[in-house]
Amino acid sequence: MLGGTGVLKKIVMKFGGTSVATGENIRRVASLIADYVGQGYGVVAVVSALEGATDQLVEAMEQAKRGNKDYVYEFRQKIFGKHLTTAGKAIEDSHIRGEIEQILKTTLDELEKVLVGIIYVGELTPKSKASILSFGERLSAPILWGALRDLELNAQYYTGGEAGIVTDLNFEEANPLMNVTKYQVREKLEPLLEKGVVPVIAGYIAATQDGVITTLGRGGSDYTATIIGAAIAADEVWIWKDVDGLMTTDPKIVPTAKMLPELSFQEATEMAIFGAKAIHPRALEPAMEENIPVRIRNVFNPENQGTLIVKEQKIKHGDAVKAITLIKDVALVNVSGTGMVGTPGTAAKVFDVLGKHNVNILMISQSVSEANISFITRRNLLETTVNALEIAFLGGRLIHEVTAEDDVCVVAVVGAGMKGTPGVASKVFTAVAQRGINVRMIAQGSSELNISFVVKEKDGEEAVRALHEEFKLDKI
Ligand code: ASP
Ligand code: MG
């Protein structure tokens, strides 16, 4: 027994889109939770919206803004049908099912009212957007709650705000006010865990101090889980997905890619994009701060222990590099001009223009000659980027040329053991050169945990294979 709470271990379990995609999947999740509760674990379940639901809400609010009434009414029918079918498969007991169906109906009535309101005003504000986006989780969480009670578990359902998560007024990407949040969440959830109750929390959503709904940014349910984990000093936070864990690289590129049993928070943050299965680095923060391990696990293969993300860097001799990631759909932009040489503030001006146009930069490089700055953006923002820079600078004295290439990709080599280990970069670039691949741009932060470089898109996968082989990642 730990911490005097009477439970063996406190685990926050987050279930994402595919793990709650269907009624059958929700039953699977419920019995998984029941298993752990049966073993004496204190479990807090955090649920995200049914697969695709949040995207559908985004579409519905856009249509409402354009005044498309028909779309909104049809959408209400469709989303109601989808959740009813899901609840029907997830919950056997007709009494519990009836109760959940009633909640779904009331919740959807409210959603409809908000959408109709948008149709009339023809405007979306950050506040109204957050309100609409919150419905995915407000509809999915009650279904899991019902499924747990169906298995005769004692469970309670809460929205993020009801569970005690308080945020600032940044409605769509709200930041939790951690001190109040920790206090409130602890006060709310600890007594439940002690009584063997499973709190089911709608992920992604929270509330301002006045109780107005906010969201934690897309993909934010992971963040909900780590915030709660930090608040109740959980033993671990488990992020249940549909893959075994994080891999040395994308197995579609290298079939012998291996699962990584353990990574440090820093390494996980560096692997900002885990192939297609991203976990937002922000979600790791609360866990990192309170030193709570985060485990990525597979709902469809619960025997597998998954990937554990922990504080300590465990560096064995020779495993400087742990993973290789390939980031596609990017573009390289180069701004150049002799006017930039020795002129303070040039970089600030360039990035200020990009910031004002909402262009996010993935990678930056400037050599000491100072005559050019290269950076990488998402490919779909390339036109915006080049136009913004041309309008701002061309004809002036600072920058003479803006060029772009859209057929490139970024290869990132990650590993804590790279820090202070001479020769890693030379191994990386030799391996790539031996395959006849030309490197277009390079960046390594002084953290030394990540070397990123840019190659032509057609060479990306080959570069990944070369590095996976060079660092013998299939032998870890
Ligand atoms: N449902 C939200 C989204 O799709 C949050 C999440 O899935 O974590 O972004
Ligand atoms: Mg989602």
CSV table of C-alpha atoms and ligand atoms in Angstrom, one decimal:
chain,number,residue,atom,x,y,z
A,1,MET,CA,0.0,0.0,0.0
A,2,LEU,CA,1.4,3.4,-1.0
A,3,GLY,CA,0.9,6.9,0.3
A,4,GLY,CA,-1.7,5.7,2.8
A,5,THR,CA,-4.4,5.9,0.2
A,6,GLY,CA,-5.3,2.3,0.4
A,7,VAL,CA,-4.5,1.7,-3.2
A,8,LEU,CA,-1.7,-0.3,-4.6
A,9,LYS,CA,-0.7,2.2,-7.2
A,10,LYS,CA,-2.3,5.4,-8.6
A,11,ILE,CA,-2.4,5.3,-12.4
A,12,VAL,CA,-3.9,7.9,-14.7
A,13,MET,CA,-5.0,6.1,-17.9
A,14,LYS,CA,-5.7,8.1,-21.0
A,15,PHE,CA,-7.6,6.5,-23.9
A,16,GLY,CA,-7.4,8.2,-27.3
A,17,GLY,CA,-9.4,8.2,-30.5
A,18,THR,CA,-9.0,4.7,-31.9
A,19,SER,CA,-9.1,3.0,-28.5
A,20,VAL,CA,-12.6,4.5,-28.0
A,21,ALA,CA,-13.6,4.4,-31.7
A,22,THR,CA,-16.4,1.9,-31.4
A,23,GLY,CA,-18.7,0.5,-28.7
A,24,GLU,CA,-16.6,-2.8,-28.7
A,25,ASN,CA,-13.5,-0.8,-28.2
A,26,ILE,CA,-15.0,1.1,-25.3
A,27,ARG,CA,-16.0,-2.3,-23.7
A,28,ARG,CA,-12.5,-3.5,-24.1
A,29,VAL,CA,-11.2,-0.3,-22.4
A,30,ALA,CA,-13.7,-0.7,-19.6
A,31,SER,CA,-12.7,-4.3,-18.9
A,32,LEU,CA,-9.0,-3.3,-19.0
A,33,ILE,CA,-9.8,-0.7,-16.3
A,34,ALA,CA,-11.8,-3.2,-14.3
A,35,ASP,CA,-8.8,-5.6,-14.4
A,36,TYR,CA,-6.5,-3.1,-12.9
A,37,VAL,CA,-9.0,-2.0,-10.3
A,38,GLY,CA,-9.4,-5.7,-9.4
A,39,GLN,CA,-5.7,-5.9,-8.8
A,40,GLY,CA,-5.9,-3.0,-6.4
A,41,TYR,CA,-4.9,-0.1,-8.6
A,42,GLY,CA,-6.5,3.3,-8.2
A,43,VAL,CA,-7.4,4.3,-11.7
A,44,VAL,CA,-8.4,7.7,-13.1
A,45,ALA,CA,-9.6,7.4,-16.7
A,46,VAL,CA,-9.2,10.3,-19.1
A,47,VAL,CA,-11.0,9.9,-22.4
A,48,SER,CA,-10.7,11.8,-25.7
A,49,ALA,CA,-13.5,12.2,-28.3
A,50,LEU,CA,-14.6,9.3,-30.5
A,51,GLU,CA,-12.3,9.0,-33.5
A,52,GLY,CA,-12.9,11.9,-35.9
A,53,ALA,CA,-15.5,13.6,-33.7
A,54,THR,CA,-13.4,16.8,-33.0
A,55,ASP,CA,-12.6,17.2,-36.7
A,56,GLN,CA,-16.3,16.9,-37.5
A,57,LEU,CA,-17.1,19.6,-34.9
A,58,VAL,CA,-14.5,21.8,-36.6
A,59,GLU,CA,-16.3,21.3,-39.9
A,60,ALA,CA,-19.7,21.9,-38.3
A,61,MET,CA,-18.8,25.2,-36.7
A,62,GLU,CA,-17.3,26.4,-40.0
A,63,GLN,CA,-20.6,25.5,-41.8
A,64,ALA,CA,-22.6,27.2,-39.0
A,65,LYS,CA,-20.5,30.3,-39.4
A,66,ARG,CA,-21.4,30.3,-43.1
A,67,GLY,CA,-25.1,30.0,-42.2
A,68,ASN,CA,-25.5,26.4,-43.5
A,69,LYS,CA,-28.5,25.4,-41.5
A,70,ASP,CA,-29.1,22.1,-43.4
A,71,TYR,CA,-25.6,21.0,-42.6
A,72,VAL,CA,-26.0,21.7,-38.9
A,73,TYR,CA,-29.2,19.7,-38.6
A,74,GLU,CA,-27.9,16.8,-40.6
A,75,PHE,CA,-24.7,16.9,-38.5
A,76,ARG,CA,-26.7,16.7,-35.3
A,77,GLN,CA,-28.5,13.6,-36.5
A,78,LYS,CA,-25.3,12.0,-37.7
A,79,ILE,CA,-23.3,12.6,-34.5
A,80,PHE,CA,-26.3,11.6,-32.4
A,81,GLY,CA,-26.6,8.4,-34.3
A,82,LYS,CA,-22.9,7.6,-34.0
A,83,HIS,CA,-22.9,8.1,-30.3
A,84,LEU,CA,-26.1,6.2,-29.8
A,85,THR,CA,-24.7,3.2,-31.7
A,86,THR,CA,-21.5,3.3,-29.8
A,87,ALA,CA,-23.3,3.5,-26.4
A,88,GLY,CA,-25.6,0.7,-27.5
A,89,LYS,CA,-22.6,-1.6,-28.1
A,90,ALA,CA,-20.7,-0.4,-25.1
A,91,ILE,CA,-23.4,-0.8,-22.5
A,92,GLU,CA,-25.5,-3.9,-22.1
A,93,ASP,CA,-27.7,-3.0,-19.1
A,94,SER,CA,-30.7,-1.2,-20.5
A,95,HIS,CA,-31.3,1.0,-17.4
A,96,ILE,CA,-27.7,2.4,-17.5
A,97,ARG,CA,-27.9,2.7,-21.3
A,98,GLY,CA,-31.1,4.7,-21.1
A,99,GLU,CA,-29.6,7.0,-18.6
A,100,ILE,CA,-26.5,7.6,-20.8
A,101,GLU,CA,-28.7,8.0,-23.9
A,102,GLN,CA,-30.6,10.8,-22.1
A,103,ILE,CA,-27.3,12.5,-21.3
A,104,LEU,CA,-26.2,12.3,-24.9
A,105,LYS,CA,-29.5,13.8,-26.0
A,106,THR,CA,-29.4,16.7,-23.5
A,107,THR,CA,-25.7,17.4,-24.4
A,108,LEU,CA,-26.6,17.4,-28.2
A,109,ASP,CA,-29.5,19.7,-27.6
A,110,GLU,CA,-27.1,22.1,-26.1
A,111,LEU,CA,-24.6,21.7,-29.0
A,112,GLU,CA,-27.4,22.4,-31.4
A,113,LYS,CA,-28.3,25.6,-29.6
A,114,VAL,CA,-24.7,26.8,-29.7
A,115,LEU,CA,-24.4,26.0,-33.4
A,116,VAL,CA,-27.7,27.7,-34.2
A,117,GLY,CA,-26.5,30.7,-32.3
A,118,ILE,CA,-23.4,30.8,-34.6
A,119,ILE,CA,-25.7,30.6,-37.6
A,120,TYR,CA,-27.5,33.7,-36.5
A,121,VAL,CA,-24.5,35.8,-35.5
A,122,GLY,CA,-22.4,34.5,-38.4
A,123,GLU,CA,-19.3,34.7,-36.2
A,124,LEU,CA,-17.0,32.4,-34.3
A,125,THR,CA,-15.0,33.6,-31.4
A,126,PRO,CA,-12.3,31.7,-29.5
A,127,LYS,CA,-14.8,31.3,-26.7
A,128,SER,CA,-17.5,29.9,-28.9
A,129,LYS,CA,-15.1,27.7,-30.7
A,130,ALA,CA,-13.8,26.2,-27.5
A,131,SER,CA,-17.4,25.6,-26.4
A,132,ILE,CA,-18.2,23.7,-29.6
A,133,LEU,CA,-15.0,21.7,-29.6
A,134,SER,CA,-15.6,20.6,-26.1
A,135,PHE,CA,-18.6,18.4,-27.2
A,136,GLY,CA,-16.5,15.5,-28.5
A,137,GLU,CA,-15.3,14.7,-25.1
A,138,ARG,CA,-18.6,15.6,-23.4
A,139,LEU,CA,-20.2,12.9,-25.5
A,140,SER,CA,-17.5,10.2,-25.3
A,141,ALA,CA,-16.8,10.3,-21.6
A,142,PRO,CA,-20.3,9.5,-20.4
A,143,ILE,CA,-20.3,6.3,-22.6
A,144,LEU,CA,-17.1,5.0,-21.0
A,145,TRP,CA,-18.7,5.9,-17.6
A,146,GLY,CA,-21.7,3.8,-18.5
A,147,ALA,CA,-19.6,0.9,-19.7
A,148,LEU,CA,-17.7,0.9,-16.4
A,149,ARG,CA,-20.9,0.8,-14.4
A,150,ASP,CA,-22.1,-1.9,-16.7
A,151,LEU,CA,-19.2,-4.0,-15.4
A,152,GLU,CA,-20.3,-3.1,-11.9
A,153,LEU,CA,-17.5,-0.7,-11.2
A,154,ASN,CA,-18.1,2.2,-9.0
A,155,ALA,CA,-17.4,5.2,-11.4
A,156,GLN,CA,-18.1,9.0,-11.6
A,157,TYR,CA,-18.1,11.2,-14.6
A,158,TYR,CA,-16.6,14.7,-14.7
A,159,THR,CA,-15.6,17.3,-17.3
A,160,GLY,CA,-12.1,18.6,-17.0
A,161,GLY,CA,-13.5,21.8,-15.3
A,162,GLU,CA,-15.5,19.7,-12.9
A,163,ALA,CA,-12.5,17.7,-12.1
A,164,GLY,CA,-10.8,20.9,-11.0
A,165,ILE,CA,-8.6,21.9,-14.1
A,166,VAL,CA,-8.6,25.7,-14.2
A,167,THR,CA,-7.0,27.6,-17.1
A,168,ASP,CA,-6.4,31.1,-18.4
A,169,LEU,CA,-8.6,32.8,-20.9
A,170,ASN,CA,-6.7,31.5,-24.0
A,171,PHE,CA,-9.8,29.6,-24.9
A,172,GLU,CA,-8.6,27.3,-27.6
A,173,GLU,CA,-5.1,26.6,-26.3
A,174,ALA,CA,-5.6,27.3,-22.7
A,175,ASN,CA,-2.8,27.1,-20.1
A,176,PRO,CA,-3.7,25.4,-16.8
A,177,LEU,CA,-3.2,27.5,-13.7
A,178,MET,CA,-1.2,24.7,-12.1
A,179,ASN,CA,-1.3,25.7,-8.4
A,180,VAL,CA,-5.1,26.0,-8.1
A,181,THR,CA,-5.6,23.1,-10.5
A,182,LYS,CA,-3.4,20.8,-8.5
A,183,TYR,CA,-5.1,21.7,-5.3
A,184,GLN,CA,-8.6,21.3,-6.7
A,185,VAL,CA,-8.0,18.1,-8.6
A,186,ARG,CA,-6.4,16.5,-5.6
A,187,GLU,CA,-9.3,17.6,-3.4
A,188,LYS,CA,-11.8,16.1,-5.9
A,189,LEU,CA,-10.2,12.9,-6.9
A,190,GLU,CA,-8.2,11.6,-3.9
A,191,PRO,CA,-11.3,10.8,-1.8
A,192,LEU,CA,-12.8,9.0,-4.8
A,193,LEU,CA,-9.8,6.8,-5.3
A,194,GLU,CA,-9.7,6.0,-1.6
A,195,LYS,CA,-13.3,4.7,-1.9
A,196,GLY,CA,-12.4,2.6,-4.9
A,197,VAL,CA,-14.3,4.9,-7.3
A,198,VAL,CA,-13.0,5.3,-10.9
A,199,PRO,CA,-13.2,9.0,-11.9
A,200,VAL,CA,-13.9,9.2,-15.7
A,201,ILE,CA,-12.7,12.6,-16.9
A,202,ALA,CA,-13.5,14.2,-20.3
A,203,GLY,CA,-10.0,15.0,-21.7
A,204,TYR,CA,-9.0,18.1,-23.6
A,205,ILE,CA,-11.5,20.4,-21.9
A,206,ALA,CA,-11.2,22.6,-18.8
A,207,ALA,CA,-12.7,25.9,-17.6
A,208,THR,CA,-11.7,29.4,-16.6
A,209,GLN,CA,-12.0,30.6,-13.1
A,210,ASP,CA,-15.5,31.7,-13.9
A,211,GLY,CA,-16.5,28.3,-15.2
A,212,VAL,CA,-16.4,29.1,-18.9
A,213,ILE,CA,-15.3,26.1,-21.0
A,214,THR,CA,-11.8,26.2,-22.5
A,215,THR,CA,-9.8,23.6,-24.4
A,216,LEU,CA,-6.1,22.6,-24.0
A,217,GLY,CA,-5.3,22.6,-27.8
A,218,ARG,CA,-5.8,19.9,-30.3
A,219,GLY,CA,-4.6,16.5,-29.1
A,220,GLY,CA,-4.9,17.9,-25.5
A,221,SER,CA,-6.3,14.8,-23.8
A,222,ASP,CA,-2.7,13.6,-23.2
A,223,TYR,CA,-2.2,17.0,-21.4
A,224,THR,CA,-5.3,16.4,-19.3
A,225,ALA,CA,-3.8,13.1,-18.2
A,226,THR,CA,-0.4,14.5,-17.2
A,227,ILE,CA,-2.0,17.5,-15.4
A,228,ILE,CA,-4.1,15.1,-13.4
A,229,GLY,CA,-1.2,12.8,-12.8
A,230,ALA,CA,0.8,15.7,-11.5
A,231,ALA,CA,-2.0,16.8,-9.2
A,232,ILE,CA,-2.6,13.5,-7.6
A,233,ALA,CA,1.1,12.4,-7.6
A,234,ALA,CA,0.3,9.4,-9.6
A,235,ASP,CA,2.7,6.5,-9.8
A,236,GLU,CA,2.5,6.6,-13.6
A,237,VAL,CA,0.5,8.1,-16.4
A,238,TRP,CA,-0.4,5.6,-19.1
A,239,ILE,CA,-1.2,6.8,-22.6
A,240,TRP,CA,-3.1,4.0,-24.2
A,241,LYS,CA,-2.8,4.0,-28.0
A,242,ASP,CA,-3.1,1.6,-30.9
A,243,VAL,CA,0.7,1.0,-31.1
A,244,ASP,CA,3.0,-0.9,-28.8
A,245,GLY,CA,5.1,2.2,-28.0
A,246,LEU,CA,7.7,4.5,-29.5
A,247,MET,CA,9.9,3.0,-32.1
A,248,THR,CA,13.5,3.4,-33.2
A,249,THR,CA,12.0,4.6,-36.5
A,250,ASP,CA,8.9,4.2,-38.6
A,251,PRO,CA,8.6,0.4,-39.3
A,252,LYS,CA,7.1,1.2,-42.7
A,253,ILE,CA,10.5,2.5,-43.6
A,254,VAL,CA,12.6,0.0,-41.7
A,255,PRO,CA,10.8,-3.2,-41.1
A,256,THR,CA,13.3,-4.3,-38.4
A,257,ALA,CA,12.6,-1.1,-36.3
A,258,LYS,CA,12.4,-1.9,-32.6
A,259,MET,CA,10.3,-0.7,-29.8
A,260,LEU,CA,12.1,1.6,-27.4
A,261,PRO,CA,11.5,0.2,-23.8
A,262,GLU,CA,12.7,3.4,-22.2
A,263,LEU,CA,13.4,7.0,-23.1
A,264,SER,CA,14.0,10.2,-21.1
A,265,PHE,CA,11.6,13.1,-21.1
A,266,GLN,CA,14.2,15.1,-22.9
A,267,GLU,CA,14.6,12.5,-25.6
A,268,ALA,CA,10.8,12.2,-26.0
A,269,THR,CA,10.6,16.0,-26.3
A,270,GLU,CA,13.3,15.9,-29.0
A,271,MET,CA,11.4,13.3,-30.9
A,272,ALA,CA,8.7,16.0,-31.2
A,273,ILE,CA,7.2,14.1,-34.0
A,274,PHE,CA,7.0,10.4,-33.3
A,275,GLY,CA,6.2,9.3,-36.8
A,276,ALA,CA,2.5,9.6,-37.2
A,277,LYS,CA,1.8,9.0,-33.5
A,278,ALA,CA,2.6,12.3,-32.1
A,279,ILE,CA,2.5,13.2,-28.4
A,280,HIS,CA,2.7,16.9,-27.8
A,281,PRO,CA,5.9,17.9,-25.9
A,282,ARG,CA,3.7,20.2,-23.8
A,283,ALA,CA,1.8,17.2,-22.5
A,284,LEU,CA,5.1,15.9,-21.0
A,285,GLU,CA,5.7,19.0,-19.0
A,286,PRO,CA,3.5,18.4,-15.9
A,287,ALA,CA,4.8,14.9,-15.6
A,288,MET,CA,8.4,16.0,-16.1
A,289,GLU,CA,8.0,18.7,-13.4
A,290,GLU,CA,6.6,16.2,-10.9
A,291,ASN,CA,8.9,13.4,-12.0
A,292,ILE,CA,6.0,11.1,-12.9
A,293,PRO,CA,6.8,8.4,-15.5
A,294,VAL,CA,4.7,8.3,-18.6
A,295,ARG,CA,4.1,5.0,-20.3
A,296,ILE,CA,2.8,4.6,-23.9
A,297,ARG,CA,0.9,1.4,-24.2
A,298,ASN,CA,-1.2,-0.5,-26.7
A,299,VAL,CA,-4.9,-1.2,-25.8
A,300,PHE,CA,-5.0,-4.0,-28.4
A,301,ASN,CA,-1.9,-5.6,-26.9
A,302,PRO,CA,-1.9,-4.9,-23.1
A,303,GLU,CA,0.6,-7.7,-22.4
A,304,ASN,CA,3.3,-5.4,-23.9
A,305,GLN,CA,4.7,-3.0,-21.3
A,306,GLY,CA,5.1,-0.3,-23.8
A,307,THR,CA,7.6,2.6,-23.8
A,308,LEU,CA,8.4,4.2,-20.4
A,309,ILE,CA,9.3,7.9,-20.5
A,310,VAL,CA,11.3,8.8,-17.3
A,311,LYS,CA,13.5,11.5,-15.9
A,312,GLU,CA,16.9,9.9,-15.9
A,313,GLN,CA,18.8,9.5,-19.1
A,314,LYS,CA,20.0,5.9,-19.1
A,315,ILE,CA,22.9,5.9,-21.4
A,316,LYS,CA,24.6,2.7,-22.1
A,317,HIS,CA,28.0,2.8,-23.8
A,318,GLY,CA,27.6,2.8,-27.6
A,319,ASP,CA,23.9,3.8,-27.7
A,320,ALA,CA,24.4,7.4,-28.4
A,321,VAL,CA,21.6,7.4,-31.0
A,322,LYS,CA,18.2,6.1,-30.0
A,323,ALA,CA,15.8,7.0,-32.8
A,324,ILE,CA,15.6,8.4,-36.3
A,325,THR,CA,12.5,10.3,-37.4
A,326,LEU,CA,11.5,11.5,-40.8
A,327,ILE,CA,9.4,14.6,-41.2
A,328,LYS,CA,7.7,15.0,-44.5
A,329,ASP,CA,5.5,17.8,-45.9
A,330,VAL,CA,8.0,20.5,-45.2
A,331,ALA,CA,9.7,23.1,-47.3
A,332,LEU,CA,13.0,24.9,-47.2
A,333,VAL,CA,13.1,28.7,-47.5
A,334,ASN,CA,16.3,30.6,-47.9
A,335,VAL,CA,16.6,34.4,-47.5
A,336,SER,CA,19.9,36.0,-48.6
A,337,GLY,CA,21.6,39.3,-49.2
A,338,THR,CA,24.9,40.9,-48.4
A,339,GLY,CA,22.9,43.6,-46.6
A,340,MET,CA,22.4,41.0,-43.8
A,341,VAL,CA,26.0,40.7,-43.0
A,342,GLY,CA,26.9,42.4,-39.7
A,343,THR,CA,23.4,44.0,-39.4
A,344,PRO,CA,21.9,43.3,-36.0
A,345,GLY,CA,18.2,42.6,-35.9
A,346,THR,CA,18.0,40.9,-39.3
A,347,ALA,CA,16.9,37.6,-37.9
A,348,ALA,CA,14.4,39.3,-35.6
A,349,LYS,CA,12.9,41.1,-38.6
A,350,VAL,CA,12.6,37.9,-40.7
A,351,PHE,CA,11.0,35.9,-37.9
A,352,ASP,CA,8.8,38.7,-36.8
A,353,VAL,CA,7.2,38.8,-40.3
A,354,LEU,CA,6.7,35.0,-40.1
A,355,GLY,CA,5.3,35.2,-36.6
A,356,LYS,CA,2.7,37.8,-37.7
A,357,HIS,CA,1.6,35.5,-40.5
A,358,ASN,CA,1.3,32.5,-38.1
A,359,VAL,CA,4.1,30.6,-39.8
A,360,ASN,CA,5.7,28.1,-37.5
A,361,ILE,CA,9.4,27.3,-38.0
A,362,LEU,CA,10.6,23.8,-37.5
A,363,MET,CA,14.3,24.3,-38.1
A,364,ILE,CA,16.7,27.2,-38.6
A,365,SER,CA,20.2,27.5,-39.8
A,366,GLN,CA,22.6,30.4,-40.4
A,367,SER,CA,26.3,30.1,-41.2
A,368,VAL,CA,28.8,32.6,-39.8
A,369,SER,CA,29.1,34.3,-43.2
A,370,GLU,CA,25.7,35.7,-42.2
A,371,ALA,CA,24.7,36.2,-45.9
A,372,ASN,CA,21.8,33.9,-45.6
A,373,ILE,CA,19.3,32.3,-43.2
A,374,SER,CA,17.6,29.1,-44.1
A,375,PHE,CA,14.6,27.6,-42.3
A,376,ILE,CA,12.0,24.9,-42.6
A,377,THR,CA,8.3,25.4,-42.5
A,378,ARG,CA,5.3,23.1,-43.2
A,379,ARG,CA,4.8,22.8,-46.9
A,380,ASN,CA,1.2,24.0,-46.9
A,381,LEU,CA,2.5,27.3,-45.5
A,382,LEU,CA,5.1,27.8,-48.2
A,383,GLU,CA,3.2,30.2,-50.3
A,384,THR,CA,2.1,32.4,-47.4
A,385,THR,CA,5.7,32.4,-46.2
A,386,VAL,CA,7.3,33.4,-49.4
A,387,ASN,CA,4.7,36.1,-50.1
A,388,ALA,CA,5.0,37.5,-46.7
A,389,LEU,CA,8.8,37.8,-46.9
A,390,GLU,CA,8.7,39.2,-50.5
A,391,ILE,CA,6.2,41.9,-49.5
A,392,ALA,CA,8.1,42.8,-46.4
A,393,PHE,CA,11.7,42.8,-47.8
A,394,LEU,CA,12.1,42.9,-51.5
A,395,GLY,CA,13.2,46.2,-52.9
A,396,GLY,CA,14.8,47.0,-49.5
A,397,ARG,CA,18.5,46.9,-48.8
A,398,LEU,CA,18.6,44.0,-46.3
A,399,ILE,CA,17.4,41.0,-48.3
A,400,HIS,CA,17.9,40.5,-52.0
A,401,GLU,CA,16.5,37.1,-52.6
A,402,VAL,CA,13.9,34.7,-51.2
A,403,THR,CA,14.2,31.2,-52.6
A,404,ALA,CA,12.2,28.0,-51.7
A,405,GLU,CA,12.3,24.3,-52.3
A,406,ASP,CA,9.3,22.2,-51.6
A,407,ASP,CA,10.6,18.7,-52.4
A,408,VAL,CA,12.6,18.3,-49.2
A,409,CYS,CA,12.3,16.4,-45.9
A,410,VAL,CA,13.9,16.6,-42.5
A,411,VAL,CA,15.7,13.7,-40.9
A,412,ALA,CA,16.2,14.0,-37.1
A,413,VAL,CA,18.6,11.8,-35.2
A,414,VAL,CA,17.8,11.7,-31.5
A,415,GLY,CA,19.5,10.4,-28.4
A,416,ALA,CA,20.7,11.7,-25.0
A,417,GLY,CA,23.9,9.8,-25.4
A,418,MET,CA,25.0,12.1,-28.2
A,419,LYS,CA,25.7,14.8,-25.8
A,420,GLY,CA,29.5,15.2,-25.4
A,421,THR,CA,30.2,12.1,-27.5
A,422,PRO,CA,32.5,13.1,-30.3
A,423,GLY,CA,32.1,11.5,-33.7
A,424,VAL,CA,28.3,11.1,-33.8
A,425,ALA,CA,27.9,13.8,-36.4
A,426,SER,CA,30.7,12.4,-38.5
A,427,LYS,CA,29.1,8.9,-38.4
A,428,VAL,CA,25.7,10.4,-39.4
A,429,PHE,CA,27.0,12.3,-42.4
A,430,THR,CA,29.4,9.6,-43.5
A,431,ALA,CA,26.5,7.1,-43.5
A,432,VAL,CA,24.4,9.4,-45.5
A,433,ALA,CA,27.2,10.3,-47.9
A,434,GLN,CA,27.9,6.7,-48.6
A,435,ARG,CA,24.5,6.3,-50.0
A,436,GLY,CA,25.2,9.2,-52.4
A,437,ILE,CA,22.7,11.5,-50.6
A,438,ASN,CA,23.3,15.2,-50.6
A,439,VAL,CA,22.6,17.1,-47.3
A,440,ARG,CA,21.0,20.5,-48.0
A,441,MET,CA,20.9,22.0,-44.5
A,442,ILE,CA,21.9,21.0,-40.9
A,443,ALA,CA,21.0,22.1,-37.4
A,444,GLN,CA,22.0,20.9,-34.0
A,445,GLY,CA,20.9,22.7,-30.9
A,446,SER,CA,23.5,23.1,-28.2
A,447,SER,CA,21.5,20.6,-26.1
A,448,GLU,CA,23.2,18.0,-28.4
A,449,LEU,CA,20.2,15.7,-28.1
A,450,ASN,CA,19.2,16.0,-31.7
A,451,ILE,CA,20.9,16.5,-35.1
A,452,SER,CA,18.5,17.4,-37.8
A,453,PHE,CA,19.3,17.7,-41.5
A,454,VAL,CA,17.5,18.3,-44.7
A,455,VAL,CA,17.7,16.1,-47.8
A,456,LYS,CA,15.6,15.9,-51.0
A,457,GLU,CA,12.3,14.2,-50.4
A,458,LYS,CA,13.2,11.2,-52.6
A,459,ASP,CA,16.3,10.5,-50.5
A,460,GLY,CA,14.6,10.7,-47.1
A,461,GLU,CA,13.7,7.1,-46.5
A,462,GLU,CA,17.1,5.9,-47.8
A,463,ALA,CA,18.8,8.3,-45.3
A,464,VAL,CA,16.7,6.9,-42.5
A,465,ARG,CA,17.6,3.3,-43.5
A,466,ALA,CA,21.3,4.2,-43.7
A,467,LEU,CA,21.3,5.7,-40.2
A,468,HIS,CA,19.2,2.9,-38.6
A,469,GLU,CA,21.8,0.5,-40.0
A,470,GLU,CA,24.8,2.6,-39.1
A,471,PHE,CA,23.7,2.9,-35.4
A,472,LYS,CA,22.5,-0.7,-35.3
A,473,LEU,CA,19.2,0.3,-33.9
A,474,ASP,CA,17.6,-3.1,-34.8
A,475,LYS,CA,20.0,-4.6,-32.2
A,476,ILE,CA,18.9,-2.5,-29.2
B,1,ASP,N1,-10.4,15.4,-29.2
B,1,ASP,C1,-9.3,16.4,-29.2
B,1,ASP,C2,-8.7,16.4,-30.5
B,1,ASP,O1,-9.0,15.6,-31.4
B,1,ASP,C3,-8.3,16.1,-28.1
B,1,ASP,C4,-7.6,14.8,-28.2
B,1,ASP,O2,-8.0,13.9,-29.0
B,1,ASP,O3,-6.7,14.6,-27.4
B,1,ASP,O4,-7.8,17.2,-30.7
B,2,MG,MG,-8.7,13.2,-31.0
